[in-house]
Backbone as numpy.savetxt, mean C-alpha at the origin, in Angstrom:
# Nx Ny Nz CAx CAy CAz Cx Cy Cz
-11.99 -9.40 31.34 -12.91 -10.42 30.89 -12.96 -10.37 29.36
-12.76 -11.51 28.66 -12.81 -11.52 27.20 -14.23 -11.27 26.69
-14.30 -10.64 25.54 -15.59 -10.38 24.92 -15.79 -11.34 23.76
-16.99 -11.87 23.62 -17.35 -12.69 22.46 -18.03 -11.77 21.45
-17.70 -11.96 20.17 -18.33 -11.12 19.16 -18.43 -11.84 17.84
-19.32 -11.38 17.01 -19.51 -11.88 15.65 -18.64 -11.01 14.74
-17.60 -11.61 14.13 -16.63 -10.82 13.37 -17.26 -10.11 12.18
-18.28 -10.70 11.54 -18.89 -10.02 10.41 -19.58 -8.73 10.86
-20.17 -8.76 12.05 -20.80 -7.55 12.58 -19.74 -6.53 12.98
-18.60 -7.03 13.47 -17.51 -6.14 13.83 -16.97 -5.42 12.59
-16.79 -6.18 11.51 -16.28 -5.57 10.27 -17.26 -4.53 9.76
-18.54 -4.87 9.68 -19.55 -3.91 9.22 -19.59 -2.71 10.15
-19.48 -2.97 11.45 -19.45 -1.88 12.43 -18.23 -1.00 12.24
-17.09 -1.61 11.91 -15.86 -0.85 11.66 -16.04 0.08 10.47
-16.64 -0.43 9.43 -16.88 0.39 8.24 -17.79 1.57 8.59
-18.83 1.30 9.35 -19.74 2.37 9.76 -19.04 3.37 10.69
-18.25 2.85 11.62 -17.51 3.74 12.53 -16.50 4.59 11.78
-15.83 4.00 10.80 -14.85 4.75 10.02 -15.52 5.91 9.30
-16.70 5.69 8.78 -17.43 6.76 8.11 -17.81 7.86 9.10
-18.14 7.46 10.31 -18.58 8.44 11.31 -17.44 9.11 12.05
-16.40 8.35 12.42 -15.33 8.89 13.27 -14.12 9.41 12.51
-13.98 9.03 11.25 -12.90 9.52 10.39 -11.50 9.24 10.98
-11.16 7.96 11.26 -9.84 7.65 11.83 -8.74 7.82 10.79
-7.51 7.94 11.24 -6.37 8.05 10.35 -5.93 6.68 9.84
-5.91 5.67 10.72 -5.44 4.34 10.36 -6.37 3.29 10.95
-6.62 2.25 10.16 -7.40 1.10 10.63 -6.54 -0.14 10.43
-6.35 -0.92 11.51 -5.68 -2.22 11.40 -6.73 -3.24 10.98
-6.41 -4.03 9.93 -7.39 -4.95 9.37 -6.75 -6.31 9.17
-7.44 -7.37 9.57 -7.01 -8.73 9.29 -7.51 -9.09 7.89
-6.82 -10.00 7.22 -7.23 -10.41 5.88 -8.38 -11.40 5.94
-8.22 -12.45 6.70 -9.21 -13.53 6.70 -10.12 -13.42 7.90
-11.39 -13.18 7.59 -12.43 -13.12 8.60 -13.67 -13.78 8.00
-14.54 -14.33 8.83 -15.76 -14.93 8.28 -16.66 -13.86 7.66
-17.45 -14.27 6.72 -18.45 -13.43 6.08 -17.85 -12.37 5.17
-17.27 -11.34 5.72 -16.69 -10.25 4.93 -15.20 -10.22 5.22
-14.38 -10.53 4.21 -12.94 -10.58 4.47 -12.34 -9.18 4.51
-11.11 -9.12 5.00 -10.43 -7.84 5.17 -10.17 -7.11 3.88
-9.99 -7.84 2.79 -9.77 -7.19 1.49 -11.03 -6.46 1.06
-12.17 -7.12 1.17 -13.43 -6.46 0.80 -13.73 -5.30 1.73
-13.45 -5.46 3.02 -13.65 -4.36 3.96 -12.74 -3.19 3.60
-11.50 -3.49 3.21 -10.57 -2.44 2.77 -11.10 -1.74 1.53
-11.60 -2.51 0.60 -12.18 -1.94 -0.63 -13.31 -0.97 -0.28
-14.14 -1.36 0.66 -15.27 -0.50 1.07 -14.80 0.75 1.80
-13.64 0.68 2.41 -13.09 1.83 3.13 -12.27 2.74 2.22
-12.01 2.33 1.00 -11.11 3.06 0.10 -11.54 4.51 -0.12
-12.81 4.80 -0.07 -13.26 6.17 -0.28 -13.11 7.06 0.93
-12.77 6.47 2.07 -12.63 7.28 3.27 -11.21 7.81 3.40
-11.01 8.69 4.35 -9.68 9.24 4.61 -8.79 8.20 5.29
-9.40 7.25 5.96 -8.66 6.25 6.74 -7.74 5.42 5.85
-6.55 5.22 6.32 -5.60 4.33 5.65 -5.67 2.98 6.34
-5.60 1.93 5.55 -5.73 0.59 6.09 -4.37 -0.09 6.12
-4.04 -0.64 7.28 -2.83 -1.42 7.47 -3.28 -2.85 7.73
-2.97 -3.73 6.79 -3.33 -5.14 6.91 -2.33 -5.82 7.84
-2.85 -6.55 8.80 -2.03 -7.29 9.76 -2.57 -8.71 9.76
-1.76 -9.68 9.32 -2.26 -11.03 9.14 -1.20 -12.09 9.41
-1.65 -13.29 9.61 -0.74 -14.43 9.77 -0.45 -15.07 8.42
-1.17 -14.69 7.39 -1.08 -15.34 6.09 -0.09 -14.62 5.18
1.06 -15.23 4.98 2.12 -14.66 4.15 1.95 -15.16 2.71
0.81 -14.81 2.12 0.51 -15.25 0.76 0.48 -14.04 -0.16
1.19 -14.14 -1.27 1.28 -13.02 -2.20 -0.08 -12.60 -2.75
-0.97 -13.56 -2.93 -2.29 -13.22 -3.45 -3.03 -12.25 -2.52
-2.89 -12.45 -1.20 -3.52 -11.55 -0.25 -2.91 -10.16 -0.33
-1.60 -10.12 -0.47 -0.91 -8.83 -0.57 -1.42 -8.06 -1.78
-1.42 -8.73 -2.92 -1.84 -8.09 -4.18 -3.27 -7.57 -4.08
-4.16 -8.42 -3.61 -5.57 -8.01 -3.52 -5.75 -6.89 -2.50
-5.03 -6.95 -1.39 -5.14 -5.89 -0.38 -4.66 -4.56 -0.94
-3.55 -4.57 -1.67 -3.03 -3.33 -2.26 -3.98 -2.79 -3.32
-4.49 -3.67 -4.14 -5.44 -3.23 -5.17 -6.72 -2.69 -4.53
-7.07 -3.20 -3.36 -8.27 -2.73 -2.67 -8.04 -1.38 -1.99
-6.77 -0.96 -1.89 -6.48 0.35 -1.32 -5.71 0.32 -0.02
-5.23 -0.84 0.41 -4.45 -0.91 1.65 -3.16 -0.10 1.50
-2.74 0.52 2.58 -1.50 1.30 2.58 -0.33 0.51 3.15
-0.60 -0.65 3.71 0.47 -1.45 4.26 0.04 -2.87 4.50
1.03 -3.76 4.62 0.77 -5.17 4.81 1.87 -5.73 5.69
1.50 -6.17 6.89 2.46 -6.74 7.84 1.98 -8.09 8.33
2.94 -8.90 8.73 2.61 -10.19 9.32 2.47 -10.04 10.83
1.66 -10.88 11.43 1.38 -10.76 12.86 2.57 -11.11 13.74
3.65 -11.60 13.15 4.84 -11.87 13.96 5.69 -10.62 14.16
5.20 -9.48 13.69 5.92 -8.22 13.85 6.02 -7.87 15.34
7.15 -7.31 15.72 7.32 -6.90 17.12 6.43 -5.70 17.42
5.99 -5.55 18.67 5.09 -4.44 19.02 5.62 -3.07 18.61
6.91 -2.81 18.83 7.46 -1.51 18.46 7.46 -1.30 16.95
7.60 -2.39 16.17 7.53 -2.28 14.72 6.10 -1.97 14.28
5.13 -2.56 14.95 3.74 -2.28 14.63 3.39 -0.82 14.92
3.85 -0.32 16.04 3.61 1.09 16.39 4.22 1.99 15.32
5.45 1.69 14.92 6.11 2.49 13.89 5.38 2.37 12.55
4.89 1.19 12.23 4.13 1.00 10.98 2.87 1.86 10.98
2.17 1.91 12.10 0.98 2.76 12.19 1.36 4.21 11.97
2.46 4.64 12.56 2.92 6.03 12.37 3.26 6.31 10.91
3.95 5.37 10.27 4.33 5.53 8.86 3.09 5.65 7.98
2.14 4.75 8.17 0.92 4.77 7.38 0.11 6.03 7.66
0.03 6.44 8.92 -0.71 7.66 9.28 -0.08 8.89 8.63
1.23 8.86 8.42 1.93 9.99 7.81 1.77 10.01 6.29
1.05 9.03 5.75 0.81 9.03 4.31 1.76 8.15 3.52
2.67 7.49 4.19 3.58 6.59 3.52 2.95 5.21 3.47
3.63 4.28 2.86 3.13 2.92 2.77 4.27 1.96 3.07
3.91 0.75 3.45 4.96 -0.22 3.73 4.45 -1.63 3.55
5.40 -2.51 3.28 5.14 -3.94 3.18 6.12 -4.66 4.09
5.71 -5.79 4.60 6.62 -6.61 5.39 7.85 -6.90 4.53
9.04 -6.79 5.08 10.25 -7.03 4.28 10.26 -8.36 3.56
9.69 -9.40 4.16 9.68 -10.70 3.51 8.80 -10.72 2.27
7.90 -9.77 2.18 6.93 -9.73 1.09 7.42 -8.89 -0.08
8.08 -7.80 0.18 8.34 -6.77 -0.82 9.01 -7.30 -2.10
10.22 -7.77 -2.01 10.94 -8.18 -3.22 10.29 -9.40 -3.85
9.86 -10.34 -3.03 9.23 -11.55 -3.55 7.99 -11.19 -4.37
7.21 -10.29 -3.85 6.00 -9.87 -4.55 6.34 -9.20 -5.88
7.24 -8.25 -5.84 7.58 -7.52 -7.06 8.21 -8.43 -8.11
9.13 -9.26 -7.69 9.82 -10.13 -8.63 8.93 -11.21 -9.21
8.12 -11.80 -8.37 7.40 -12.99 -8.79 6.09 -12.71 -9.50
5.36 -11.68 -9.07 4.01 -11.53 -9.57 3.75 -10.31 -10.46
4.56 -9.32 -10.40 4.23 -8.07 -11.09 3.99 -8.26 -12.58
4.81 -9.05 -13.22 4.66 -9.21 -14.67 3.45 -10.05 -15.05
3.00 -10.91 -14.14 1.93 -11.83 -14.51 0.57 -11.48 -13.93
0.47 -10.40 -13.18 -0.80 -10.04 -12.57 -1.81 -9.58 -13.63
-3.02 -10.09 -13.54 -4.04 -9.57 -14.45 -4.40 -8.15 -14.04
-4.54 -7.29 -15.01 -4.92 -5.91 -14.72 -6.44 -5.87 -14.64
-6.95 -5.51 -13.47 -8.39 -5.51 -13.27 -9.04 -4.28 -13.89
-8.31 -3.21 -13.94 -8.81 -2.02 -14.63 -7.60 -1.34 -15.24
-7.83 -0.59 -16.27 -6.71 0.05 -16.96 -6.00 1.00 -16.02
-4.67 0.88 -15.92 -3.93 1.80 -15.06 -3.95 3.20 -15.66
-3.77 4.20 -14.82 -3.75 5.56 -15.35 -2.57 5.74 -16.31
-2.72 6.67 -17.19 -1.65 6.97 -18.14 -0.51 7.66 -17.42
0.69 7.32 -17.80 1.86 7.97 -17.22 2.22 9.25 -17.98
1.45 9.55 -19.02 1.71 10.75 -19.83 1.61 12.04 -19.02
0.91 11.99 -17.90 0.73 13.19 -17.07 1.99 13.52 -16.28
2.95 12.59 -16.22 4.17 12.80 -15.44 5.28 13.41 -16.28
6.07 14.27 -15.64 7.25 14.83 -16.30 8.33 13.75 -16.35
9.38 14.02 -17.11 10.49 13.07 -17.20 11.09 12.81 -15.82
11.25 13.84 -15.01 11.81 13.68 -13.67 10.89 12.85 -12.78
9.57 13.09 -12.89 8.61 12.33 -12.11 8.63 10.85 -12.51
8.78 10.57 -13.79 8.91 9.18 -14.25 10.16 8.53 -13.66
11.24 9.29 -13.62 12.49 8.81 -13.04 12.30 8.49 -11.55
11.61 9.38 -10.85 11.32 9.19 -9.42 10.46 7.93 -9.25
9.43 7.77 -10.09 8.55 6.61 -9.99 9.33 5.32 -10.24
10.22 5.31 -11.21 11.05 4.12 -11.47 11.88 3.76 -10.24
12.47 4.78 -9.63 13.29 4.53 -8.43 12.44 4.07 -7.25
11.23 4.63 -7.11 10.31 4.16 -6.08 9.98 2.68 -6.29
9.71 2.34 -7.54 9.29 0.98 -7.86 10.38 -0.05 -7.64
11.61 0.38 -7.59 12.70 -0.57 -7.31 13.03 -0.60 -5.82
12.20 0.05 -4.99 12.31 -0.06 -3.55 13.19 0.97 -2.88
13.53 2.04 -3.56 14.39 3.07 -2.97 13.62 3.99 -2.04
14.26 4.38 -0.95 13.70 5.37 -0.03 13.91 6.77 -0.60
13.29 7.76 0.02 13.51 9.14 -0.42 14.99 9.51 -0.32
15.63 9.08 0.74 17.05 9.38 0.92 17.90 8.75 -0.19
17.60 7.52 -0.55 18.35 6.84 -1.61 18.09 7.49 -2.97
16.86 7.90 -3.21 16.54 8.58 -4.47 17.28 9.91 -4.54
17.29 10.64 -3.44 18.00 11.93 -3.39 19.48 11.74 -3.70
20.09 10.72 -3.12 21.51 10.46 -3.38 21.74 10.08 -4.84
20.87 9.25 -5.38 20.99 8.81 -6.78 20.88 9.97 -7.76
19.94 10.88 -7.49 19.68 12.00 -8.41 20.44 13.28 -8.04
21.16 13.23 -6.94 21.92 14.37 -6.44 21.01 15.59 -6.26
19.95 15.35 -5.47 19.02 16.41 -5.10 18.72 16.26 -3.61
18.01 17.21 -3.04 17.68 17.12 -1.61 16.50 16.17 -1.40
16.37 15.68 -0.17 15.22 14.84 0.16 13.92 15.63 0.03
13.97 16.92 0.34 12.77 17.76 0.20 12.32 17.81 -1.25
13.26 17.87 -2.17 12.93 17.87 -3.60 12.30 16.54 -3.99
12.85 15.44 -3.49 12.28 14.12 -3.77 10.86 14.04 -3.23
10.64 14.51 -1.99 9.30 14.48 -1.40 8.31 15.27 -2.24
8.75 16.40 -2.76 7.88 17.22 -3.62 7.51 16.45 -4.88
8.50 15.80 -5.50 8.24 15.01 -6.71 7.33 13.82 -6.41
7.57 13.13 -5.30 6.74 11.98 -4.93 5.30 12.44 -4.73
5.11 13.53 -4.03 3.75 14.07 -3.83 3.08 14.39 -5.16
3.84 14.96 -6.07 3.30 15.29 -7.38 2.91 14.02 -8.15
3.75 13.00 -8.08 3.46 11.73 -8.75 2.16 11.14 -8.19
2.03 11.11 -6.88 0.83 10.55 -6.25 -0.41 11.33 -6.66
-0.30 12.65 -6.65 -1.44 13.51 -7.01 -1.83 13.28 -8.47
-0.85 13.30 -9.36 -1.14 13.16 -10.79 -1.70 11.79 -11.15
-1.24 10.76 -10.44 -1.74 9.41 -10.71 -3.04 9.11 -9.97
-3.41 10.01 -9.04 -4.65 9.84 -8.30 -4.61 8.68 -7.31
-3.42 8.48 -6.70 -3.28 7.40 -5.72 -2.96 7.99 -4.35
-3.18 7.18 -3.30 -3.01 7.66 -1.94 -1.60 7.52 -1.40
-0.84 6.56 -1.92 0.46 6.31 -1.32 1.42 5.68 -2.31
2.66 5.50 -1.85 3.74 4.97 -2.67 3.46 3.56 -3.17
2.87 2.74 -2.34 2.61 1.35 -2.74 1.71 1.33 -3.96
0.66 2.12 -3.96 -0.24 2.15 -5.10 0.46 2.69 -6.35
1.36 3.65 -6.17 2.13 4.17 -7.30 3.04 3.08 -7.87
3.64 2.29 -7.00 4.51 1.20 -7.46 3.71 0.16 -8.23
2.51 -0.16 -7.75 1.65 -1.10 -8.48 1.39 -0.57 -9.89
1.12 0.73 -10.01 0.88 1.33 -11.32 2.14 1.24 -12.19
3.30 1.48 -11.59 4.56 1.40 -12.35 4.73 0.02 -12.96
4.39 -1.01 -12.21 4.49 -2.38 -12.74 3.36 -2.67 -13.71
2.14 -2.26 -13.39 1.00 -2.52 -14.27 1.16 -1.87 -15.63
1.79 -0.71 -15.68 1.95 0.00 -16.94 3.20 -0.44 -17.70
4.03 -1.26 -17.07 5.26 -1.70 -17.72 6.40 -0.72 -17.61
6.25 0.32 -16.79 7.34 1.28 -16.60 8.56 0.58 -16.04
8.33 -0.37 -15.16 9.42 -1.21 -14.62 8.99 -2.66 -14.75
9.97 -3.52 -14.81 9.74 -4.95 -14.93 10.42 -5.66 -13.76
9.84 -6.75 -13.30 10.47 -7.48 -12.21 11.77 -8.11 -12.67
12.68 -8.27 -11.69 13.91 -8.99 -11.99 13.56 -10.44 -12.18
14.38 -11.17 -12.90 14.12 -12.61 -13.05 14.42 -13.29 -11.72
13.65 -14.31 -11.45 13.73 -15.00 -10.16 14.87 -16.00 -10.17
């Protein structure tokens, strides 16, 4: 039997439940009445829970705002069930992801023109190798690809990525990439 519910109460209830139950991952829609998914994500940013945005709206503005609000991933609702399950696992493991249709388009089109809402952290805290790792992350390379490029082990790359995240005070790779673009460490390719 289907349940009828007030989505604004559900969102507020989700925020309260997240504080009480301490989940690893929360699936969040972007557009909801009263309190949208971006604002709900922003309110959840202080919790341990990672937010995976799942939406029908393939708009770059939603992606940008969701990432800035602290989302760890952004997928479209046309994702296959097995891909969604894998996405939840990836986000729960501390990684981040974007729908493939969004990733390059977002980086190329908007990174240079996005208004900076708050000053990004200084990259001065990173070593030369960590800056190199961050540059490679920002161009969409996986740990395996970075390891091959730098001729190091994947374990070494994971250690450097963890250090970059810790030093920049971010939760995941997506937020680190946003900082790389916001600080001008990398620039989008021309469209």
